[in-house]
mmCIF file of C-alpha atoms in Angstrom:
data_model
loop_
_atom_site.group_PDB
_atom_site.id
_atom_site.type_symbol
_atom_site.label_atom_id
_atom_site.label_comp_id
_atom_site.label_asym_id
_atom_site.label_seq_id
_atom_site.Cartn_x
_atom_site.Cartn_y
_atom_site.Cartn_z
ATOM 1 C CA MET G 331 4.502 21.922 -2.671
ATOM 2 C CA LYS G 332 3.779 24.885 -0.384
ATOM 3 C CA SER G 333 4.612 23.170 2.897
ATOM 4 C CA THR G 334 6.935 24.871 5.400
ATOM 5 C CA ILE G 335 7.870 21.496 6.943
ATOM 6 C CA LYS G 336 11.612 20.895 6.828
ATOM 7 C CA PRO G 337 13.355 17.532 6.287
ATOM 8 C CA TRP G 338 15.413 15.746 8.961
ATOM 9 C CA LYS G 339 19.128 15.143 8.478
ATOM 10 C CA ARG G 340 20.529 11.594 8.718
ATOM 11 C CA THR G 341 23.712 11.551 10.780
ATOM 12 C CA SER G 342 24.654 7.845 10.920
ATOM 13 C CA GLU G 343 23.206 4.691 9.401
ATOM 14 C CA LYS G 344 23.815 0.938 9.534
ATOM 15 C CA GLU G 345 22.239 -2.144 7.975
ATOM 16 C CA VAL G 346 20.845 -4.357 10.720
ATOM 17 C CA ILE G 347 19.369 -7.212 8.663
ATOM 18 C CA LYS G 348 19.340 -8.370 5.052
ATOM 19 C CA ASN G 349 17.512 -11.255 3.359
ATOM 20 C CA ARG G 350 16.485 -12.020 -0.220
ATOM 21 C CA VAL G 351 13.333 -9.849 0.024
ATOM 22 C CA PHE G 352 14.453 -6.726 1.921
ATOM 23 C CA SER G 353 17.072 -5.134 4.135
ATOM 24 C CA VAL G 354 16.509 -2.990 7.231
ATOM 25 C CA ASN G 355 18.603 0.065 8.067
ATOM 26 C CA GLU G 356 18.704 1.771 11.447
ATOM 27 C CA PHE G 357 19.809 5.394 11.517
ATOM 28 C CA ARG G 358 20.085 8.502 13.656
ATOM 29 C CA ALA G 359 18.505 11.703 12.367
ATOM 30 C CA GLU G 360 18.320 15.297 13.609
ATOM 31 C CA HIS G 361 15.849 18.129 13.140
ATOM 32 C CA HIS G 362 16.402 21.471 14.905
ATOM 33 C CA GLU G 363 16.909 20.597 18.564
ATOM 34 C CA LYS G 364 15.340 17.121 18.182
ATOM 35 C CA SER G 365 17.069 13.833 17.369
ATOM 36 C CA GLY G 366 16.087 10.175 17.317
ATOM 37 C CA THR G 367 16.718 6.661 16.060
ATOM 38 C CA PHE G 368 14.621 5.494 13.102
ATOM 39 C CA VAL G 369 14.327 2.425 10.857
ATOM 40 C CA CYS G 370 13.749 1.986 7.154
ATOM 41 C CA ILE G 371 12.973 -1.132 5.069
ATOM 42 C CA HIS G 372 14.682 -1.247 1.657
ATOM 43 C CA CYS G 373 13.166 -3.365 -1.145
ATOM 44 C CA PRO G 374 13.579 -3.178 -4.919
ATOM 45 C CA ASP G 375 10.755 -1.347 -6.697
ATOM 46 C CA TRP G 376 7.736 -3.452 -7.625
ATOM 47 C CA THR G 377 5.214 -3.402 -10.477
ATOM 48 C CA ASN G 378 1.507 -4.277 -10.831
ATOM 49 C CA VAL G 379 -0.586 -4.623 -13.988
ATOM 50 C CA ILE G 380 -4.307 -4.158 -14.536
ATOM 51 C CA ALA G 381 -4.515 -6.440 -17.578
ATOM 52 C CA GLN G 382 -7.650 -6.591 -19.720
ATOM 53 C CA THR G 383 -8.298 -9.097 -22.521
ATOM 54 C CA GLU G 384 -9.660 -8.287 -25.983
ATOM 55 C CA GLU G 385 -13.072 -9.314 -24.612
ATOM 56 C CA GLY G 386 -12.752 -6.724 -21.821
ATOM 57 C CA GLU G 387 -12.137 -9.194 -19.013
ATOM 58 C CA ILE G 388 -9.645 -8.437 -16.207
ATOM 59 C CA ILE G 389 -6.932 -11.028 -15.497
ATOM 60 C CA VAL G 390 -6.725 -11.877 -11.780
ATOM 61 C CA VAL G 391 -4.359 -14.295 -10.059
ATOM 62 C CA TYR G 392 -4.943 -16.408 -6.969
ATOM 63 C CA GLN G 393 -1.851 -17.275 -4.954
ATOM 64 C CA TYR G 394 -0.741 -18.159 -1.444
ATOM 65 C CA ARG G 395 0.808 -15.244 0.444
ATOM 66 C CA HIS G 396 3.088 -15.932 3.403
ATOM 67 C CA GLY G 397 2.704 -12.476 5.037
ATOM 68 C CA GLN G 398 -0.955 -13.067 5.898
ATOM 69 C CA ASP G 399 -0.828 -16.905 5.589
ATOM 70 C CA ARG G 400 -3.758 -17.077 3.144
ATOM 71 C CA ILE G 401 -4.799 -17.265 -0.518
ATOM 72 C CA THR G 402 -5.258 -13.827 -2.087
ATOM 73 C CA CYS G 403 -6.915 -12.579 -5.259
ATOM 74 C CA GLU G 404 -4.561 -10.103 -6.942
ATOM 75 C CA ILE G 405 -3.476 -8.733 -10.300
ATOM 76 C CA PRO G 406 -0.200 -9.823 -11.933
ATOM 77 C CA GLY G 407 2.981 -8.163 -10.702
ATOM 78 C CA GLY G 408 6.288 -8.629 -8.976
ATOM 79 C CA VAL G 409 9.770 -7.362 -8.336
ATOM 80 C CA ILE G 410 11.547 -5.119 -10.865
ATOM 81 C CA ASP G 411 15.029 -6.592 -11.399
ATOM 82 C CA GLN G 412 18.072 -4.371 -10.854
ATOM 83 C CA GLY G 413 18.561 -2.197 -13.937
ATOM 84 C CA GLU G 414 15.295 -3.366 -15.510
ATOM 85 C CA GLU G 415 12.819 -0.818 -16.912
ATOM 86 C CA PRO G 416 9.479 -0.877 -15.032
ATOM 87 C CA LEU G 417 7.553 -1.519 -18.285
ATOM 88 C CA HIS G 418 9.827 -4.460 -19.122
ATOM 89 C CA ALA G 419 9.221 -5.925 -15.670
ATOM 90 C CA ALA G 420 5.455 -5.457 -16.013
ATOM 91 C CA LYS G 421 5.438 -7.222 -19.412
ATOM 92 C CA ARG G 422 7.656 -10.002 -18.032
ATOM 93 C CA GLU G 423 5.553 -10.567 -14.910
ATOM 94 C CA LEU G 424 2.292 -10.586 -16.891
ATOM 95 C CA LYS G 425 3.682 -13.176 -19.307
ATOM 96 C CA GLU G 426 5.353 -15.343 -16.640
ATOM 97 C CA GLU G 427 2.383 -15.383 -14.268
ATOM 98 C CA THR G 428 -0.442 -15.656 -16.811
ATOM 99 C CA GLY G 429 0.882 -16.435 -20.320
ATOM 100 C CA TYR G 430 -0.771 -13.242 -21.627
ATOM 101 C CA GLU G 431 0.872 -10.413 -23.608
ATOM 102 C CA SER G 432 -0.281 -6.990 -24.783
ATOM 103 C CA ASN G 433 0.869 -4.404 -27.328
ATOM 104 C CA GLU G 434 -1.116 -1.599 -25.664
ATOM 105 C CA TRP G 435 0.447 -0.450 -22.414
ATOM 106 C CA GLU G 436 -0.542 2.651 -20.447
ATOM 107 C CA TYR G 437 1.568 3.861 -17.512
ATOM 108 C CA LEU G 438 -0.751 4.688 -14.621
ATOM 109 C CA GLY G 439 2.085 6.139 -12.544
ATOM 110 C CA LYS G 440 3.938 5.159 -9.425
ATOM 111 C CA THR G 441 3.010 4.944 -5.778
ATOM 112 C CA ALA G 442 5.245 5.174 -2.709
ATOM 113 C CA VAL G 443 4.770 1.820 -0.965
ATOM 114 C CA ASN G 444 4.992 3.381 2.510
ATOM 115 C CA PRO G 445 7.095 6.557 2.696
ATOM 116 C CA ALA G 446 7.071 6.416 6.514
ATOM 117 C CA ILE G 447 9.142 3.233 6.812
ATOM 118 C CA MET G 448 9.906 1.943 3.282
ATOM 119 C CA SER G 449 12.037 3.481 0.557
ATOM 120 C CA ASN G 450 10.601 1.755 -2.518
ATOM 121 C CA SER G 451 7.825 2.495 -5.018
ATOM 122 C CA THR G 452 5.439 0.430 -7.133
ATOM 123 C CA HIS G 453 4.958 1.193 -10.842
ATOM 124 C CA LEU G 454 1.385 0.699 -12.021
ATOM 125 C CA PHE G 455 0.396 -0.257 -15.570
ATOM 126 C CA TYR G 456 -2.780 -0.828 -17.571
ATOM 127 C CA ALA G 457 -2.401 -3.406 -20.371
ATOM 128 C CA LYS G 458 -5.230 -3.461 -22.912
ATOM 129 C CA ASN G 459 -6.307 -6.117 -25.451
ATOM 130 C CA CYS G 460 -4.182 -8.842 -23.863
ATOM 131 C CA LYS G 461 -3.842 -12.114 -25.792
ATOM 132 C CA LYS G 462 -2.826 -15.535 -24.421
ATOM 133 C CA THR G 463 0.421 -16.389 -26.199
ATOM 134 C CA SER G 464 2.091 -18.984 -23.964
ATOM 135 C CA HIS G 465 1.928 -21.031 -20.782
ATOM 136 C CA GLN G 466 2.876 -19.757 -17.324
ATOM 137 C CA GLU G 467 6.600 -19.778 -16.437
ATOM 138 C CA LEU G 468 6.546 -19.678 -12.648
ATOM 139 C CA ASP G 469 9.371 -19.164 -10.162
ATOM 140 C CA GLU G 470 10.355 -22.046 -7.888
ATOM 141 C CA HIS G 471 7.949 -21.130 -5.064
ATOM 142 C CA GLU G 472 5.103 -19.711 -7.180
ATOM 143 C CA ASP G 473 1.790 -21.503 -7.657
ATOM 144 C CA ILE G 474 -0.608 -19.151 -9.397
ATOM 145 C CA GLU G 475 -4.150 -19.724 -10.660
ATOM 146 C CA VAL G 476 -5.299 -17.373 -13.425
ATOM 147 C CA THR G 477 -8.963 -16.331 -13.755
ATOM 148 C CA LEU G 478 -10.727 -13.881 -16.078
ATOM 149 C CA ILE G 479 -13.523 -11.745 -14.649
ATOM 150 C CA SER G 480 -15.617 -8.834 -15.923
ATOM 151 C CA GLU G 481 -14.760 -5.243 -14.973
ATOM 152 C CA LEU G 482 -17.894 -5.186 -12.802
ATOM 153 C CA GLU G 483 -16.848 -8.376 -10.981
ATOM 154 C CA PHE G 484 -13.357 -6.892 -10.540
ATOM 155 C CA LEU G 485 -14.703 -3.762 -8.843
ATOM 156 C CA ASP G 486 -17.200 -5.857 -6.835
ATOM 157 C CA LYS G 487 -14.255 -7.894 -5.506
ATOM 158 C CA VAL G 488 -12.713 -4.615 -4.285
ATOM 159 C CA ILE G 489 -15.943 -3.664 -2.509
ATOM 160 C CA SER G 490 -16.308 -7.179 -1.008
ATOM 161 C CA GLU G 491 -12.594 -7.134 -0.031
ATOM 162 C CA GLU G 492 -11.772 -10.370 -1.857
ATOM 163 C CA ILE G 493 -9.277 -8.035 -3.578
ATOM 164 C CA ASP G 494 -7.710 -6.129 -0.663
ATOM 165 C CA HIS G 495 -3.956 -5.748 -1.355
ATOM 166 C CA SER G 496 -3.203 -2.053 -0.810
ATOM 167 C CA LEU G 497 -0.851 -1.782 -3.796
ATOM 168 C CA ILE G 498 -3.536 -3.180 -6.086
ATOM 169 C CA LEU G 499 -6.137 -0.803 -4.660
ATOM 170 C CA ALA G 500 -3.634 2.025 -5.199
ATOM 171 C CA GLY G 501 -3.427 1.039 -8.876
ATOM 172 C CA ILE G 502 -7.205 0.860 -9.106
ATOM 173 C CA SER G 503 -7.558 4.422 -7.758
ATOM 174 C CA LYS G 504 -5.281 5.670 -10.544
ATOM 175 C CA TRP G 505 -7.025 3.500 -13.136
ATOM 176 C CA LEU G 506 -10.447 4.855 -12.075
ATOM 177 C CA LEU G 507 -9.238 8.463 -12.093
ATOM 178 C CA LYS G 508 -7.338 8.208 -15.397
ATOM 179 C CA THR G 509 -9.655 6.009 -17.465
ATOM 180 C CA LYS G 510 -13.131 6.203 -15.895
ATOM 181 C CA ARG G 511 -13.566 9.831 -14.873
ATOM 182 C CA MET P 20 -13.213 -17.956 -3.277
ATOM 183 C CA LYS P 21 -13.096 -20.661 -5.967
ATOM 184 C CA SER P 22 -9.315 -21.033 -6.108
ATOM 185 C CA THR P 23 -7.752 -24.503 -5.927
ATOM 186 C CA ILE P 24 -4.469 -23.050 -4.593
ATOM 187 C CA LYS P 25 -3.540 -24.578 -1.233
ATOM 188 C CA PRO P 26 -1.808 -22.787 1.672
ATOM 189 C CA TRP P 27 1.734 -23.561 2.832
ATOM 190 C CA LYS P 28 2.357 -24.941 6.326
ATOM 191 C CA ARG P 29 4.760 -23.112 8.663
ATOM 192 C CA THR P 30 7.086 -25.564 10.392
ATOM 193 C CA SER P 31 9.370 -23.328 12.489
ATOM 194 C CA GLU P 32 9.563 -19.608 13.146
ATOM 195 C CA LYS P 33 11.810 -17.165 14.975
ATOM 196 C CA GLU P 34 11.909 -13.405 15.528
ATOM 197 C CA VAL P 35 15.090 -11.999 14.012
ATOM 198 C CA ILE P 36 14.685 -8.284 14.766
ATOM 199 C CA LYS P 37 12.342 -6.051 16.760
ATOM 200 C CA ASN P 38 12.181 -2.273 17.053
ATOM 201 C CA ARG P 39 9.473 0.204 18.065
ATOM 202 C CA VAL P 40 7.887 0.183 14.574
ATOM 203 C CA PHE P 41 7.954 -3.482 13.483
ATOM 204 C CA SER P 42 9.406 -6.932 14.080
ATOM 205 C CA VAL P 43 10.675 -9.384 11.458
ATOM 206 C CA ASN P 44 10.105 -13.143 11.679
ATOM 207 C CA GLU P 45 11.973 -15.736 9.645
ATOM 208 C CA PHE P 46 10.268 -19.099 9.184
ATOM 209 C CA ARG P 47 10.402 -22.389 7.309
ATOM 210 C CA ALA P 48 7.294 -23.467 5.392
ATOM 211 C CA GLU P 49 6.333 -26.530 3.360
ATOM 212 C CA HIS P 50 3.952 -27.140 0.489
ATOM 213 C CA HIS P 51 3.678 -30.623 -1.066
ATOM 214 C CA GLU P 52 7.248 -31.613 -1.944
ATOM 215 C CA LYS P 53 8.532 -27.995 -1.760
ATOM 216 C CA SER P 54 9.967 -26.148 1.248
ATOM 217 C CA GLY P 55 11.722 -22.842 1.818
ATOM 218 C CA THR P 56 12.708 -20.065 4.196
ATOM 219 C CA PHE P 57 10.531 -16.949 4.194
ATOM 220 C CA VAL P 58 10.292 -13.646 6.082
ATOM 221 C CA CYS P 59 7.386 -11.605 7.395
ATOM 222 C CA ILE P 60 7.221 -8.070 8.826
ATOM 223 C CA HIS P 61 4.816 -7.632 11.752
ATOM 224 C CA CYS P 62 3.392 -4.175 12.537
ATOM 225 C CA PRO P 63 0.270 -3.130 14.434
ATOM 226 C CA ASP P 64 -2.724 -2.318 12.222
ATOM 227 C CA TRP P 65 -2.907 1.249 10.956
ATOM 228 C CA THR P 66 -5.752 3.650 10.105
ATOM 229 C CA ASN P 67 -6.270 6.449 7.557
ATOM 230 C CA VAL P 68 -9.057 9.023 7.337
ATOM 231 C CA ILE P 69 -10.474 10.894 4.363
ATOM 232 C CA ALA P 70 -11.771 13.864 6.369
ATOM 233 C CA GLN P 71 -14.034 16.471 4.802
ATOM 234 C CA THR P 72 -15.103 19.744 6.430
ATOM 235 C CA GLU P 73 -18.634 21.174 6.526
ATOM 236 C CA GLU P 74 -17.591 23.279 3.503
ATOM 237 C CA GLY P 75 -16.649 20.117 1.587
ATOM 238 C CA GLU P 76 -12.892 20.595 1.795
ATOM 239 C CA ILE P 77 -10.543 17.638 2.321
ATOM 240 C CA ILE P 78 -8.033 17.842 5.192
ATOM 241 C CA VAL P 79 -4.491 16.993 4.059
ATOM 242 C CA VAL P 80 -1.317 16.882 6.147
ATOM 243 C CA TYR P 81 2.244 17.636 5.114
ATOM 244 C CA GLN P 82 4.949 15.848 7.083
ATOM 245 C CA TYR P 83 8.517 14.612 6.797
ATOM 246 C CA ARG P 84 8.766 10.851 6.141
ATOM 247 C CA HIS P 85 12.005 9.050 6.986
ATOM 248 C CA GLY P 86 11.402 6.053 4.666
ATOM 249 C CA GLN P 87 11.737 8.167 1.522
ATOM 250 C CA ASP P 88 13.569 11.106 3.184
ATOM 251 C CA ARG P 89 11.115 13.738 1.915
ATOM 252 C CA ILE P 90 8.019 15.792 2.739
ATOM 253 C CA THR P 91 4.780 14.044 1.767
ATOM 254 C CA CYS P 92 1.193 15.189 1.322
ATOM 255 C CA GLU P 93 -1.088 12.670 3.058
ATOM 256 C CA ILE P 94 -4.361 12.297 4.900
ATOM 257 C CA PRO P 95 -4.494 11.960 8.698
ATOM 258 C CA GLY P 96 -3.792 8.525 10.161
ATOM 259 C CA GLY P 97 -1.498 6.440 12.277
ATOM 260 C CA VAL P 98 -0.988 3.352 14.390
ATOM 261 C CA ILE P 99 -3.929 1.646 16.097
ATOM 262 C CA ASP P 100 -2.918 1.066 19.731
ATOM 263 C CA GLN P 101 -3.090 -2.445 21.158
ATOM 264 C CA GLY P 102 -6.710 -3.200 22.091
ATOM 265 C CA GLU P 103 -7.979 0.036 20.539
ATOM 266 C CA GLU P 104 -10.967 -0.036 18.172
ATOM 267 C CA PRO P 105 -10.036 1.132 14.639
ATOM 268 C CA LEU P 106 -12.724 3.871 14.725
ATOM 269 C CA HIS P 107 -11.386 5.155 18.054
ATOM 270 C CA ALA P 108 -7.880 5.311 16.586
ATOM 271 C CA ALA P 109 -9.124 7.123 13.482
ATOM 272 C CA LYS P 110 -10.960 9.729 15.611
ATOM 273 C CA ARG P 111 -7.894 10.106 17.857
ATOM 274 C CA GLU P 112 -5.434 10.507 14.982
ATOM 275 C CA LEU P 113 -7.669 13.029 13.180
ATOM 276 C CA LYS P 114 -7.975 15.123 16.350
ATOM 277 C CA GLU P 115 -4.311 14.865 17.359
ATOM 278 C CA GLU P 116 -2.904 15.623 13.906
ATOM 279 C CA THR P 117 -5.378 18.316 12.808
ATOM 280 C CA GLY P 118 -7.576 19.479 15.707
ATOM 281 C CA TYR P 119 -10.698 18.461 13.742
ATOM 282 C CA GLU P 120 -13.534 16.177 14.884
ATOM 283 C CA SER P 121 -16.576 14.671 13.186
ATOM 284 C CA ASN P 122 -19.841 13.045 14.273
ATOM 285 C CA GLU P 123 -20.371 11.381 10.879
ATOM 286 C CA TRP P 124 -18.026 8.456 10.308
ATOM 287 C CA GLU P 125 -18.287 5.939 7.498
ATOM 288 C CA TYR P 126 -16.138 2.776 7.492
ATOM 289 C CA LEU P 127 -14.669 2.328 4.010
ATOM 290 C CA GLY P 128 -13.206 -1.071 4.906
ATOM 291 C CA LYS P 129 -9.773 -2.491 5.422
ATOM 292 C CA THR P 130 -6.839 -3.198 3.142
ATOM 293 C CA ALA P 131 -4.031 -5.729 3.551
ATOM 294 C CA VAL P 132 -0.872 -3.594 3.638
ATOM 295 C CA ASN P 133 1.173 -6.190 1.723
ATOM 296 C CA PRO P 134 -0.002 -9.801 2.179
ATOM 297 C CA ALA P 135 3.199 -11.108 0.548
ATOM 298 C CA ILE P 136 5.557 -9.936 3.306
ATOM 299 C CA MET P 137 3.516 -8.053 5.944
ATOM 300 C CA SER P 138 0.856 -9.342 8.306
ATOM 301 C CA ASN P 139 -1.006 -6.134 9.118
ATOM 302 C CA SER P 140 -3.974 -4.238 7.670
ATOM 303 C CA THR P 141 -5.039 -0.600 7.408
ATOM 304 C CA HIS P 142 -8.575 0.462 8.346
ATOM 305 C CA LEU P 143 -9.957 3.212 6.114
ATOM 306 C CA PHE P 144 -12.541 5.793 7.205
ATOM 307 C CA TYR P 145 -14.469 8.686 5.700
ATOM 308 C CA ALA P 146 -15.296 11.473 8.187
ATOM 309 C CA LYS P 147 -17.884 13.990 7.003
ATOM 310 C CA ASN P 148 -18.725 17.502 8.216
ATOM 311 C CA CYS P 149 -15.544 17.824 10.276
ATOM 312 C CA LYS P 150 -15.280 20.829 12.623
ATOM 313 C CA LYS P 151 -12.140 22.339 14.131
ATOM 314 C CA THR P 152 -12.507 21.879 17.890
ATOM 315 C CA SER P 153 -8.961 22.095 19.245
ATOM 316 C CA HIS P 154 -5.281 22.551 18.490
ATOM 317 C CA GLN P 155 -2.941 19.781 17.277
ATOM 318 C CA GLU P 156 -1.504 17.443 19.950
ATOM 319 C CA LEU P 157 1.528 16.002 18.212
ATOM 320 C CA ASP P 158 3.818 13.146 19.246
ATOM 321 C CA GLU P 159 7.447 13.940 20.148
ATOM 322 C CA HIS P 160 8.794 13.497 16.596
ATOM 323 C CA GLU P 161 5.757 14.747 14.654
ATOM 324 C CA ASP P 162 5.722 18.071 12.825
ATOM 325 C CA ILE P 163 2.557 18.253 10.748
ATOM 326 C CA GLU P 164 1.159 21.084 8.616
ATOM 327 C CA VAL P 165 -2.599 20.975 8.000
ATOM 328 C CA THR P 166 -4.117 22.285 4.762
ATOM 329 C CA LEU P 167 -7.687 22.276 3.414
ATOM 330 C CA ILE P 168 -8.215 21.650 -0.298
ATOM 331 C CA SER P 169 -11.227 21.058 -2.535
ATOM 332 C CA GLU P 170 -12.233 17.536 -3.589
ATOM 333 C CA LEU P 171 -11.077 18.376 -7.118
ATOM 334 C CA GLU P 172 -7.658 19.541 -5.876
ATOM 335 C CA PHE P 173 -7.427 16.375 -3.758
ATOM 336 C CA LEU P 174 -8.003 14.109 -6.777
ATOM 337 C CA ASP P 175 -5.687 16.286 -8.919
ATOM 338 C CA LYS P 176 -2.945 15.731 -6.324
ATOM 339 C CA VAL P 177 -3.420 11.968 -6.811
ATOM 340 C CA ILE P 178 -3.091 12.352 -10.594
ATOM 341 C CA SER P 179 -0.035 14.634 -10.237
ATOM 342 C CA GLU P 180 1.453 12.219 -7.636
ATOM 343 C CA GLU P 181 1.855 14.894 -4.963
ATOM 344 C CA ILE P 182 -0.340 12.414 -3.042
ATOM 345 C CA ASP P 183 1.302 9.043 -3.730
ATOM 346 C CA HIS P 184 1.251 6.976 -0.513
ATOM 347 C CA SER P 185 -0.163 3.585 -1.510
ATOM 348 C CA LEU P 186 -2.304 3.227 1.619
ATOM 349 C CA ILE P 187 -3.931 6.583 0.940
ATOM 350 C CA LEU P 188 -4.551 5.672 -2.702
ATOM 351 C CA ALA P 189 -6.041 2.384 -1.460
ATOM 352 C CA GLY P 190 -8.475 4.381 0.676
ATOM 353 C CA ILE P 191 -9.280 6.654 -2.243
ATOM 354 C CA SER P 192 -10.184 3.657 -4.450
ATOM 355 C CA LYS P 193 -12.714 2.525 -1.838
ATOM 356 C CA TRP P 194 -13.992 6.070 -1.330
ATOM 357 C CA LEU P 195 -14.490 6.522 -5.095
ATOM 358 C CA LEU P 196 -16.248 3.145 -5.439
ATOM 359 C CA LYS P 197 -18.449 3.538 -2.349
ATOM 360 C CA THR P 198 -19.385 7.231 -2.503
ATOM 361 C CA LYS P 199 -18.874 8.384 -6.108
ATOM 362 C CA ARG P 200 -20.117 5.505 -8.277
#
């Protein structure tokens, strides 16, 4: 990092809201002669999995999403529990949401969800040769439909924006650069 | 969309916090026999630009980001003003943050920032043959360092995670699929 930009210094901070998904902190920060009030959203880290079956198909999940009040097409993923290893969470979410498991996991890396206003990161995985070993085990409010599609259909759904969740697209950029280049 | 998943129905909603960056709504929603309380973060839409000079170099910006309390390497972008066209905002942000302009804009599409808990989207653009036409015109709290790097260095920074902002990686996935496939 060759940047000459200098960080700001936080001088006071307070939590202004907390719910089961996130908390919001408001804080004062200073930088040379400047100062201001800023906000930050705190969430646990998340994980997403590009999961591919032995036949080469990608596992996608349809679910209702409250933030945009619509059904989305996504890849499996979810919240990493406190103290849980990202890989453990990825394996758990894949199994719970789809009933599939894999013995071949590749870590694609992590992405800062939104470093401007959020503190958390998402850990991205690629699971190969997935096998269906069980039924779904969904959380109380989850209702998830699992579908298998070819790699070509998967990328076409990105182009057509049926798959449009930024954290999934972030994973796809790493997957393309690490496995397809 | 062939999913059989059905949307939830919002029954009551209230704003629980509002600041200059986002507001948070809490709401009740129902789905068949289930019901629950959920939260959603509302922000304006945002825009990001993969900007390439006449010499083929990508324009990256280093800046301090309060959410993760660190300096990041990003591409130009920002908030789309109310009533502003996404392309206008992209051109404005590129010029303000870097002093560069382009006459060749390609729309890479939009990405849902986080449909689970956020309502907004980011509009992604590719600006070719950018020329430096002016100085930066930064907002009060902005301090941005502009650097030009080759396409290869740009993609290497994604692999090395020096560039790790999920919305930028989302744009890169579309850019790779639309211009490099």
